Amino acid sequence: MNRHFHTSRESSHSGVFKRKAGDTQESEIKLLKTETDERFISHTNNADTCKLTLPIQPDYYDKSFPDYRQPVEIGCFSLDSHRQLFNDARQLKYCVKPTSKNPNFNLRDGYKDRYIKRNDNIKEKLDHILKWILLNKHKFPTLSGDNKSSASSNQLHTDFITWRGHLTKILTTPYENREGWMLAVTLFNGTYYMSEVETEEARRQREQRTEIQEELIYGGYKFEQYLCADKPGGNPNPAGVVNTNEAFCCVVRTRLNGHSLVFSGEVDCKDNSDPRLKAPQCYVELKTSREIYSPNQERNFHRFKLIKWWAQSFLPGVPRIITGFRDDNGMIVSLQSFETMKIHHLVKNERNCWKPAVCLNFCNAFLSFVKKAVTRDDHRMVTLFSWEPGKDISYTVHTDRTYAFLPDWYVENMIVQEGNHNPE
């Protein structure tokens, strides 16, 4: 699997941050590369009156591929039908490959009478990941108690804690032209915690979904039900209830250039056919998409959908995506498997199409941008990074509780841990 992750120790990009100084003319501030491959912004006159922004144009980041370390699973957790977290794999499903490539799965079956939908109005933020951290302190060496020396400023030995979905949005930003985003960042005990904030436009779209759109969302979960068994060697049960509260999530550790990351993401199922495959290489992502009838539809599929699928699976190291193509009646009429590391071969010869190196270089630049903008270690402070299509990334700083997302139970526990390392 290591060979699948293309890395290079060459300079990943020489992107730029921009500074806005009121009504003064914008000046580009080039990033400087140090021997440790970290990037810093050069200072100019009147820096105190300037505000940093980050451009997203792909050309800035069209350089050699950055270092992306092979993701390693350091744990997992399950969420039951009540969103209760369990520190185990009880919700892990097992992939059962259909015998036919034309299975005629009915994605609408059960929508009216066997569907329990998670409450989208409840924003869980990073709570599940934070609970997992508190249950797995031994996975972070400086919290295990083995190191009796004084606590370092970074107790988790990790730069960033977040969800895989948040990183997916960052990776795809240089090529996104429809959906903006907001990410709240808090620096606490040396680690940057990053949690998404729903934009007004996203909230409006969620609240105004049509019945057809709701059915399509359900169909994705229903497809999983057709291909997944509860136990190894078992059979799928498509007659059962689809409950979107339930989930199995992996937690992985990796590094992008100089940025260490721990993030979690939901896993659809495990391929149990080869016992030599270890997590996350044994995981499989399941997707549905409308049947493709024309070359234009195929181009759109390659340009807009595959980039998100690739980013979502590349980040945690999931090697394969099984896709069910549906007709307009909600029936799966064909199946196709995509190897994550070969997806870019489908698009690389298309004009103005997306490039994996651009996505990773931009993510690297954004993480550097966060480190430059957020310097105060304070669990009560939130820096809100915002982006809208056609604009640069900017940020605002908030010291009230409007965007605060680190719960008191987590902060208090981590402060106690610091005290244990520094007895007075």
PDB file of C-alpha atoms in Angstrom, residues 36 55 114 129 135 144 150 205 211 237 274 329 332 343 368 381 422:
ATOM      1  CA  THR A  36      12.058  21.982   7.986  1.00  0.00           C
ATOM      2  CA  PRO A  55      -5.960  32.668  -2.473  1.00  0.00           C
ATOM      3  CA  ARG A 114     -38.372   1.490   7.281  1.00  0.00           C
ATOM      4  CA  ILE A 129     -13.828  12.529  18.401  1.00  0.00           C
ATOM      5  CA  LEU A 135     -11.150   7.082  26.190  1.00  0.00           C
ATOM      6  CA  SER A 144      -0.325   7.882  28.810  1.00  0.00           C
ATOM      7  CA  SER A 150       7.286  18.012  32.290  1.00  0.00           C
ATOM      8  CA  GLN A 205     -30.659  24.226   1.224  1.00  0.00           C
ATOM      9  CA  GLU A 211     -38.907  14.935  -1.519  1.00  0.00           C
ATOM     10  CA  ASN A 237     -30.673  -7.817   5.056  1.00  0.00           C
ATOM     11  CA  ASP A 274      -8.151 -11.074   2.310  1.00  0.00           C
ATOM     12  CA  ASN A 329     -36.651   4.915 -11.235  1.00  0.00           C
ATOM     13  CA  ILE A 332     -29.284   0.110  -9.438  1.00  0.00           C
ATOM     14  CA  ILE A 343      -9.042   7.743 -10.161  1.00  0.00           C
ATOM     15  CA  SER A 368       0.086  26.686   7.298  1.00  0.00           C
ATOM     16  CA  MET A 381     -11.089  31.784  21.433  1.00  0.00           C
ATOM     17  CA  ASN A 422       3.318  19.098  36.271  1.00  0.00           C
TER      18      ASN A 422
END
